[in-house]
CSV table of C-alpha atoms in Angstrom, one decimal:
chain,number,residue,atom,x,y,z
S,1,UNK,CA,-15.5,-1.9,-4.5
S,2,UNK,CA,-12.2,-0.5,-5.4
S,3,UNK,CA,-9.4,-2.8,-6.9
S,4,UNK,CA,-5.9,-2.4,-5.2
S,5,UNK,CA,-2.5,-3.3,-7.1
S,6,UNK,CA,1.2,-2.3,-7.3
S,7,UNK,CA,3.5,-1.8,-9.9
S,8,UNK,CA,7.2,-0.6,-10.4
S,9,UNK,CA,7.9,3.0,-11.2
S,10,UNK,CA,10.3,1.6,-13.6
S,11,UNK,CA,7.0,0.2,-15.4
S,12,UNK,CA,5.6,3.7,-15.8
S,13,UNK,CA,6.3,4.0,-19.4
S,14,UNK,CA,4.2,1.0,-20.1
S,15,UNK,CA,1.1,2.5,-18.5
S,16,UNK,CA,1.8,5.7,-20.3
S,17,UNK,CA,1.9,4.2,-23.9
S,18,UNK,CA,-1.3,2.4,-23.0
S,19,UNK,CA,-2.8,5.7,-22.0
S,20,UNK,CA,-1.6,7.5,-25.3
S,21,UNK,CA,-3.5,4.9,-27.2
S,22,UNK,CA,-6.8,6.0,-25.6
S,23,UNK,CA,-6.1,9.9,-26.3
S,24,UNK,CA,-4.1,12.9,-25.3
S,25,UNK,CA,-2.3,12.7,-22.2
S,26,UNK,CA,-2.1,15.8,-20.1
S,27,UNK,CA,0.0,16.2,-17.1
S,28,UNK,CA,1.6,18.9,-14.8
S,29,UNK,CA,4.8,20.4,-16.8
S,30,UNK,CA,7.2,23.1,-15.6
S,31,UNK,CA,6.6,26.1,-17.5
S,32,UNK,CA,8.8,28.6,-15.5
S,33,UNK,CA,10.9,28.5,-12.2
S,34,UNK,CA,8.0,28.4,-9.9
S,35,UNK,CA,5.1,27.5,-12.3
S,36,UNK,CA,3.3,24.4,-13.4
S,37,UNK,CA,0.7,23.9,-16.3
S,38,UNK,CA,-1.4,20.9,-17.2
S,39,UNK,CA,-0.2,20.2,-21.0
S,40,UNK,CA,0.0,17.3,-23.3
S,41,UNK,CA,2.8,15.0,-22.5
S,42,UNK,CA,4.6,12.3,-24.8
S,43,UNK,CA,7.1,11.0,-22.4
S,44,UNK,CA,7.6,10.6,-18.7
S,45,UNK,CA,10.4,13.0,-18.7
S,46,UNK,CA,7.9,16.1,-19.4
S,47,UNK,CA,6.0,15.2,-16.4
S,48,UNK,CA,6.9,17.4,-13.6
S,49,UNK,CA,6.3,15.0,-10.6
S,50,UNK,CA,7.4,17.7,-8.0
S,51,UNK,CA,4.6,20.0,-9.0
S,52,UNK,CA,1.8,20.7,-6.2
S,53,UNK,CA,-0.5,23.2,-7.8
S,54,UNK,CA,-0.6,24.2,-11.6
S,55,UNK,CA,-1.7,27.5,-12.6
S,56,UNK,CA,-5.0,26.8,-13.6
S,57,UNK,CA,-7.0,23.8,-11.9
S,58,UNK,CA,-7.9,20.9,-14.1
S,59,UNK,CA,-11.7,22.4,-14.4
S,60,UNK,CA,-10.1,24.1,-17.8
S,61,UNK,CA,-10.4,20.7,-19.6
S,62,UNK,CA,-14.3,20.4,-19.0
S,63,UNK,CA,-15.2,24.0,-18.6
S,64,UNK,CA,-13.0,26.1,-21.1
S,65,UNK,CA,-12.0,29.6,-20.4
S,66,UNK,CA,-14.0,30.4,-23.8
S,67,UNK,CA,-16.5,28.3,-25.9
S,68,UNK,CA,-19.1,28.9,-28.4
S,69,UNK,CA,-22.3,27.4,-27.4
S,70,UNK,CA,-24.7,27.9,-30.3
S,71,UNK,CA,-24.6,29.7,-33.7
S,72,UNK,CA,-27.3,31.1,-35.9
S,73,UNK,CA,-28.1,32.5,-39.0
S,74,UNK,CA,-31.3,34.0,-40.9
S,75,UNK,CA,-32.7,30.0,-41.0
S,76,UNK,CA,-32.0,28.5,-37.6
S,77,UNK,CA,-30.2,28.4,-34.3
S,78,UNK,CA,-28.2,25.2,-33.8
S,79,UNK,CA,-26.0,24.0,-30.6
S,80,UNK,CA,-22.3,23.8,-31.2
S,81,UNK,CA,-21.4,20.3,-30.3
S,82,UNK,CA,-18.2,19.6,-28.3
S,83,UNK,CA,-15.4,18.2,-30.7
S,84,UNK,CA,-12.7,17.3,-28.0
S,85,UNK,CA,-11.5,14.0,-28.3
S,86,UNK,CA,-10.9,11.5,-25.6
S,87,UNK,CA,-8.5,13.0,-23.0
S,88,UNK,CA,-6.4,11.5,-20.0
S,89,UNK,CA,-5.7,13.9,-17.1
S,90,UNK,CA,-2.5,12.4,-15.1
S,91,UNK,CA,-1.2,13.5,-12.0
S,92,UNK,CA,-4.3,15.3,-10.3
S,93,UNK,CA,-3.9,16.2,-6.6
S,94,UNK,CA,-6.5,15.2,-4.0
S,95,UNK,CA,-7.6,18.8,-3.5
S,96,UNK,CA,-8.3,19.2,-7.3
S,97,UNK,CA,-9.9,16.0,-7.4
S,98,UNK,CA,-12.4,17.2,-4.8
S,99,UNK,CA,-12.7,20.3,-6.9
S,100,UNK,CA,-13.6,18.0,-9.8
S,101,UNK,CA,-16.3,16.4,-7.9
S,102,UNK,CA,-17.7,19.5,-6.6
S,103,UNK,CA,-17.8,21.0,-10.3
S,104,UNK,CA,-19.8,17.5,-11.2
S,105,UNK,CA,-22.4,18.2,-8.7
S,106,UNK,CA,-22.7,21.8,-9.8
S,107,UNK,CA,-22.8,21.1,-13.6
S,108,UNK,CA,-24.7,18.0,-13.4
S,109,UNK,CA,-27.4,19.4,-11.4
S,110,UNK,CA,-30.8,19.4,-13.5
S,111,UNK,CA,-30.7,20.7,-16.3
S,112,UNK,CA,-27.2,19.4,-16.7
S,113,UNK,CA,-25.0,21.4,-18.7
S,114,UNK,CA,-24.4,19.3,-22.1
S,115,UNK,CA,-20.9,20.7,-22.9
S,116,UNK,CA,-19.5,19.8,-19.4
S,117,UNK,CA,-21.1,16.5,-19.2
S,118,UNK,CA,-19.7,15.5,-22.9
S,119,UNK,CA,-16.2,16.4,-22.0
S,120,UNK,CA,-16.4,14.6,-18.7
S,121,UNK,CA,-17.6,11.4,-20.2
S,122,UNK,CA,-14.8,11.5,-22.9
S,123,UNK,CA,-12.0,11.8,-20.2
S,124,UNK,CA,-10.2,9.5,-17.5
S,125,UNK,CA,-8.7,11.2,-14.5
S,126,UNK,CA,-5.5,9.3,-12.6
S,127,UNK,CA,-5.0,10.9,-9.2
S,128,UNK,CA,-1.4,11.1,-7.6
S,129,UNK,CA,-0.3,11.7,-4.1
S,130,UNK,CA,1.6,14.7,-3.1
S,131,UNK,CA,3.2,16.1,0.2
S,132,UNK,CA,1.9,19.5,1.3
S,133,UNK,CA,3.9,23.0,1.2
S,134,UNK,CA,3.4,26.1,3.4
S,135,UNK,CA,0.2,27.2,1.3
S,136,UNK,CA,-1.6,23.9,1.5
S,137,UNK,CA,-4.8,23.8,3.8
S,138,UNK,CA,-6.8,21.1,2.3
S,139,UNK,CA,-6.8,18.9,5.5
S,140,UNK,CA,-8.8,21.9,7.1
S,141,UNK,CA,-11.5,21.7,4.2
S,142,UNK,CA,-11.7,17.8,4.5
S,143,UNK,CA,-10.1,17.1,1.1
S,144,UNK,CA,-6.7,15.9,1.8
S,145,UNK,CA,-7.6,12.4,1.1
S,146,UNK,CA,-9.0,11.5,-2.4
S,147,UNK,CA,-12.6,10.3,-2.6
S,148,UNK,CA,-14.4,11.4,-5.6
S,149,UNK,CA,-13.5,12.9,-9.1
S,150,UNK,CA,-11.2,10.2,-10.4
S,151,UNK,CA,-11.0,6.9,-11.9
S,152,UNK,CA,-7.8,5.5,-10.7
S,153,UNK,CA,-5.3,6.9,-8.1
S,154,UNK,CA,-1.7,6.3,-7.4
S,155,UNK,CA,0.1,6.5,-4.2
S,156,UNK,CA,4.0,7.2,-4.4
S,157,UNK,CA,5.7,4.4,-2.4
S,158,UNK,CA,9.2,5.3,-3.3
S,159,UNK,CA,10.1,2.6,-5.9
S,160,UNK,CA,6.5,1.6,-6.5
S,161,UNK,CA,3.1,2.7,-7.0
S,162,UNK,CA,0.0,1.7,-5.0
S,163,UNK,CA,-2.9,1.6,-7.5
S,164,UNK,CA,-6.6,2.4,-6.2
S,165,UNK,CA,-9.1,1.7,-9.4
S,166,UNK,CA,-12.4,3.2,-8.6
S,167,UNK,CA,-14.5,3.2,-11.8
S,168,UNK,CA,-15.3,0.7,-14.6
S,169,UNK,CA,-13.5,3.1,-16.8
S,170,UNK,CA,-10.5,2.9,-14.6
S,171,UNK,CA,-10.4,-1.0,-14.4
S,172,UNK,CA,-10.8,-1.2,-18.3
S,173,UNK,CA,-7.7,1.0,-18.6
S,174,UNK,CA,-5.7,-1.0,-16.0
S,175,UNK,CA,-6.5,-4.1,-17.8
S,176,UNK,CA,-4.3,-3.1,-20.9
S,177,UNK,CA,-1.5,-3.0,-18.3
S,178,UNK,CA,-2.2,-6.2,-16.6
S,179,UNK,CA,1.3,-7.5,-17.4
S,180,UNK,CA,3.0,-4.9,-14.8
S,181,UNK,CA,0.3,-5.4,-11.9
S,182,UNK,CA,0.5,-7.6,-9.0
S,183,UNK,CA,-1.4,-8.0,-5.9
S,184,UNK,CA,-0.8,-5.9,-2.9
S,185,UNK,CA,0.8,-7.8,0.2
S,186,UNK,CA,0.9,-6.7,3.7
S,187,UNK,CA,4.1,-4.9,3.7
S,188,UNK,CA,2.7,-2.5,1.0
S,189,UNK,CA,-0.3,-2.2,2.7
S,190,UNK,CA,1.7,-1.1,5.5
S,191,UNK,CA,3.7,1.4,3.6
S,192,UNK,CA,0.7,2.8,2.0
S,193,UNK,CA,-1.0,3.6,5.4
S,194,UNK,CA,2.5,4.8,6.7
S,195,UNK,CA,2.6,7.6,3.9
S,196,UNK,CA,-1.0,8.8,4.6
S,197,UNK,CA,-0.2,9.1,8.1
S,198,UNK,CA,3.0,10.9,7.4
S,199,UNK,CA,1.2,13.1,5.0
S,200,UNK,CA,-1.5,14.1,7.5
S,201,UNK,CA,1.2,15.0,10.0
S,202,UNK,CA,3.1,17.2,7.5
S,203,UNK,CA,0.5,19.9,7.2
S,204,UNK,CA,1.6,23.1,8.6
S,205,UNK,CA,-1.1,25.4,7.5
S,206,UNK,CA,-4.8,25.3,8.4
S,207,UNK,CA,-7.6,26.1,10.9
S,208,UNK,CA,-10.3,24.5,12.8
S,209,UNK,CA,-13.1,24.2,10.2
S,210,UNK,CA,-15.8,23.0,12.7
S,211,UNK,CA,-17.4,26.6,13.4
S,212,UNK,CA,-16.8,28.0,9.8
S,213,UNK,CA,-20.8,28.2,9.2
S,214,UNK,CA,-21.3,30.1,12.3
S,215,UNK,CA,-18.3,32.1,12.1
S,216,UNK,CA,-19.2,33.6,8.7
S,217,UNK,CA,-22.7,34.4,9.9
S,218,UNK,CA,-21.6,36.1,13.0
S,219,UNK,CA,-18.7,38.0,11.4
S,220,UNK,CA,-20.3,39.5,8.4
S,221,UNK,CA,-19.8,43.0,9.6
S,222,UNK,CA,-16.2,42.4,11.1
S,223,UNK,CA,-13.9,45.3,10.5
S,224,UNK,CA,-11.5,42.9,8.8
S,225,UNK,CA,-13.7,43.1,5.7
S,226,UNK,CA,-12.9,46.9,5.3
S,227,UNK,CA,-9.3,46.4,6.0
S,228,UNK,CA,-9.0,43.8,3.1
S,229,UNK,CA,-11.4,45.9,0.7
S,230,UNK,CA,-9.2,48.8,1.0
S,231,UNK,CA,-6.3,46.8,-0.4
S,232,UNK,CA,-8.4,44.6,-2.9
S,233,UNK,CA,-7.6,45.4,-6.6
S,234,UNK,CA,-10.8,43.9,-7.8
S,235,UNK,CA,-8.2,42.0,-10.4
S,236,UNK,CA,-10.3,38.8,-10.2
S,237,UNK,CA,-7.0,36.8,-10.0
S,238,UNK,CA,-8.6,34.7,-7.2
S,239,UNK,CA,-11.4,33.2,-9.4
S,240,UNK,CA,-9.9,31.7,-12.5
S,241,UNK,CA,-7.2,29.8,-10.5
S,242,UNK,CA,-10.0,28.4,-8.2
S,243,UNK,CA,-11.0,24.7,-8.7
S,244,UNK,CA,-14.6,25.4,-8.1
S,245,UNK,CA,-15.3,28.9,-9.3
S,246,UNK,CA,-17.7,28.8,-12.4
S,247,UNK,CA,-19.0,32.3,-13.0
S,248,UNK,CA,-19.4,32.7,-16.6
S,249,UNK,CA,-20.7,35.5,-19.0
S,250,UNK,CA,-22.4,35.1,-22.3
S,251,UNK,CA,-21.6,37.1,-25.2
S,252,UNK,CA,-23.3,37.4,-28.7
S,253,UNK,CA,-21.0,38.0,-31.5
S,254,UNK,CA,-22.7,39.1,-34.6
S,255,UNK,CA,-21.3,39.2,-38.1
S,256,UNK,CA,-20.7,42.5,-39.9
S,257,UNK,CA,-23.9,42.0,-42.0
S,258,UNK,CA,-25.9,41.1,-38.9
S,259,UNK,CA,-27.3,37.9,-40.5
S,260,UNK,CA,-25.3,35.4,-38.6
S,261,UNK,CA,-23.4,35.1,-35.4
S,262,UNK,CA,-22.5,32.9,-32.3
S,263,UNK,CA,-23.1,33.0,-28.7
S,264,UNK,CA,-19.6,32.6,-26.6
S,265,UNK,CA,-19.2,31.5,-22.9
S,266,UNK,CA,-16.7,33.1,-21.1
S,267,UNK,CA,-15.2,32.8,-17.8
S,268,UNK,CA,-16.3,35.7,-15.4
S,269,UNK,CA,-15.4,36.8,-12.1
S,270,UNK,CA,-17.6,38.0,-9.2
S,271,UNK,CA,-14.7,40.4,-8.3
S,272,UNK,CA,-14.8,42.4,-11.2
S,273,UNK,CA,-16.4,45.9,-10.9
S,274,UNK,CA,-19.2,45.2,-13.4
S,275,UNK,CA,-20.1,41.7,-12.5
S,276,UNK,CA,-23.1,42.8,-10.3
S,277,UNK,CA,-24.2,45.6,-12.5
S,278,UNK,CA,-27.7,45.5,-13.9
S,279,UNK,CA,-30.2,47.5,-15.9
S,280,UNK,CA,-30.6,51.0,-14.5
S,281,UNK,CA,-27.0,51.5,-13.8
S,282,UNK,CA,-27.5,49.7,-10.4
S,283,UNK,CA,-24.6,47.4,-8.8
S,284,UNK,CA,-25.8,45.4,-6.1
S,285,UNK,CA,-22.1,44.5,-5.0
S,286,UNK,CA,-20.7,48.1,-5.9
S,287,UNK,CA,-17.5,48.0,-3.6
S,288,UNK,CA,-14.5,45.6,-3.3
S,289,UNK,CA,-15.7,45.0,0.5
S,290,UNK,CA,-19.1,43.6,-0.9
S,291,UNK,CA,-17.6,41.5,-3.6
S,292,UNK,CA,-14.7,40.1,-1.3
S,293,UNK,CA,-17.5,39.3,1.5
S,294,UNK,CA,-19.7,37.6,-1.2
S,295,UNK,CA,-16.6,35.3,-2.4
S,296,UNK,CA,-15.4,34.2,1.0
S,297,UNK,CA,-18.8,33.3,2.1
S,298,UNK,CA,-19.4,31.6,-1.1
S,299,UNK,CA,-16.4,29.4,-0.7
S,300,UNK,CA,-16.9,28.7,3.1
S,301,UNK,CA,-20.6,28.8,3.6
S,302,UNK,CA,-22.7,29.3,0.7
S,303,UNK,CA,-23.2,25.7,-0.4
S,304,UNK,CA,-23.8,24.1,3.1
S,305,UNK,CA,-27.5,24.5,2.5
S,306,UNK,CA,-28.2,23.3,-0.8
S,307,UNK,CA,-25.5,20.6,-1.0
S,308,UNK,CA,-24.1,20.1,2.4
S,309,UNK,CA,-20.3,20.9,1.4
S,310,UNK,CA,-17.9,23.9,1.4
S,311,UNK,CA,-16.6,25.0,-2.3
S,312,UNK,CA,-13.1,25.7,-1.1
S,313,UNK,CA,-10.8,22.6,-1.3
S,314,UNK,CA,-7.6,24.3,0.2
S,315,UNK,CA,-5.3,24.1,-2.5
S,316,UNK,CA,-3.7,27.6,-1.9
S,317,UNK,CA,-3.9,28.7,-5.4
S,318,UNK,CA,-5.7,32.1,-4.3
S,319,UNK,CA,-3.2,32.9,-1.6
S,320,UNK,CA,-0.5,32.4,-4.2
S,321,UNK,CA,-2.2,34.3,-7.0
S,322,UNK,CA,-3.4,37.4,-5.0
S,323,UNK,CA,-1.0,40.6,-5.9
S,324,UNK,CA,-2.7,42.4,-2.9
S,325,UNK,CA,-2.0,39.6,-0.3
S,326,UNK,CA,-5.5,39.6,0.9
S,327,UNK,CA,-6.4,36.1,0.0
S,328,UNK,CA,-4.6,34.3,2.7
S,329,UNK,CA,-7.7,32.5,3.3
S,330,UNK,CA,-6.3,30.6,6.3
S,331,UNK,CA,-5.3,33.8,8.0
S,332,UNK,CA,-8.6,35.5,7.4
S,333,UNK,CA,-10.6,32.6,8.9
S,334,UNK,CA,-8.2,32.5,12.2
S,335,UNK,CA,-8.8,36.0,12.6
S,336,UNK,CA,-12.5,35.8,12.2
S,337,UNK,CA,-12.5,32.8,14.7
S,338,UNK,CA,-10.6,34.9,17.2
S,339,UNK,CA,-7.1,33.7,16.5
S,340,UNK,CA,-5.5,37.2,16.5
S,341,UNK,CA,-2.1,36.0,17.9
S,342,UNK,CA,-1.6,34.1,14.5
S,343,UNK,CA,-2.2,37.3,12.6
S,344,UNK,CA,-0.4,39.7,15.2
S,345,UNK,CA,2.9,37.2,15.4
S,346,UNK,CA,3.2,38.0,11.2
């Protein structure tokens, strides 16, 4: 059962110092006028509390963009063990926490990915509340409230943080800060409830999610796909920024002598022209339309049968990152559902 506390924001540095004693602390940091990135922090002043979405989601800490899986020589092949130390992710918002929960399900399914699992075990994830902007639609995807993927969650109550401790690792961490914690009183419970009610009312972007599965099945040949496909650049921007995209390629890198080498896993994208190209120079998703439809279906329907959930968490990164403006996922879904007025009024 979750343990609840509150502590004053003026005592945050005490928590941060305790976290730093355990390992490297990563939090959203401003890297440009409009962009944020999870980076190692040493002080509270470095944290971009206003950040809503980072350029890359926190999946990068457990599933790196490039990693050596194994090495070989004339004598043997051996797995390369992860040497990442203990890491703490601070300030992860509900949609990204949902993304981590989905990645956990995928990478821990048998046979589990040993590299991902090892990094996940050597980590502590601390969630943080947020208020939505015009791109957020996590409410439509059922991920607007944190339910998994984290050890501790902090809700911002102006001068205080409301603390929810969900895991034994989270409880052990908070024991190190017991001096700043106090039990929750009734007034603070009411403030907590008020915050989340106001947050739910603050969403301005979204769609009715109830018929997504049927919509994606029935509208597979809708003319909208041709319209979007003509504008798609096949650049793949939408996939690395997605909290749940996990496609990869394996590349063997041999030494010049040929007697040793390594196998490297690198992020790949289903939107790249050559992603689905196989032997015999055959490509089973040859056009941008084919690839775009596949990606949308994968996010909004593809995992319903095996897992019972969608793999879109409504973070808005794909919409923000798309240079062609075709990944306004909310607008596309509304048009597929028949809400043409929303599109025509733009």
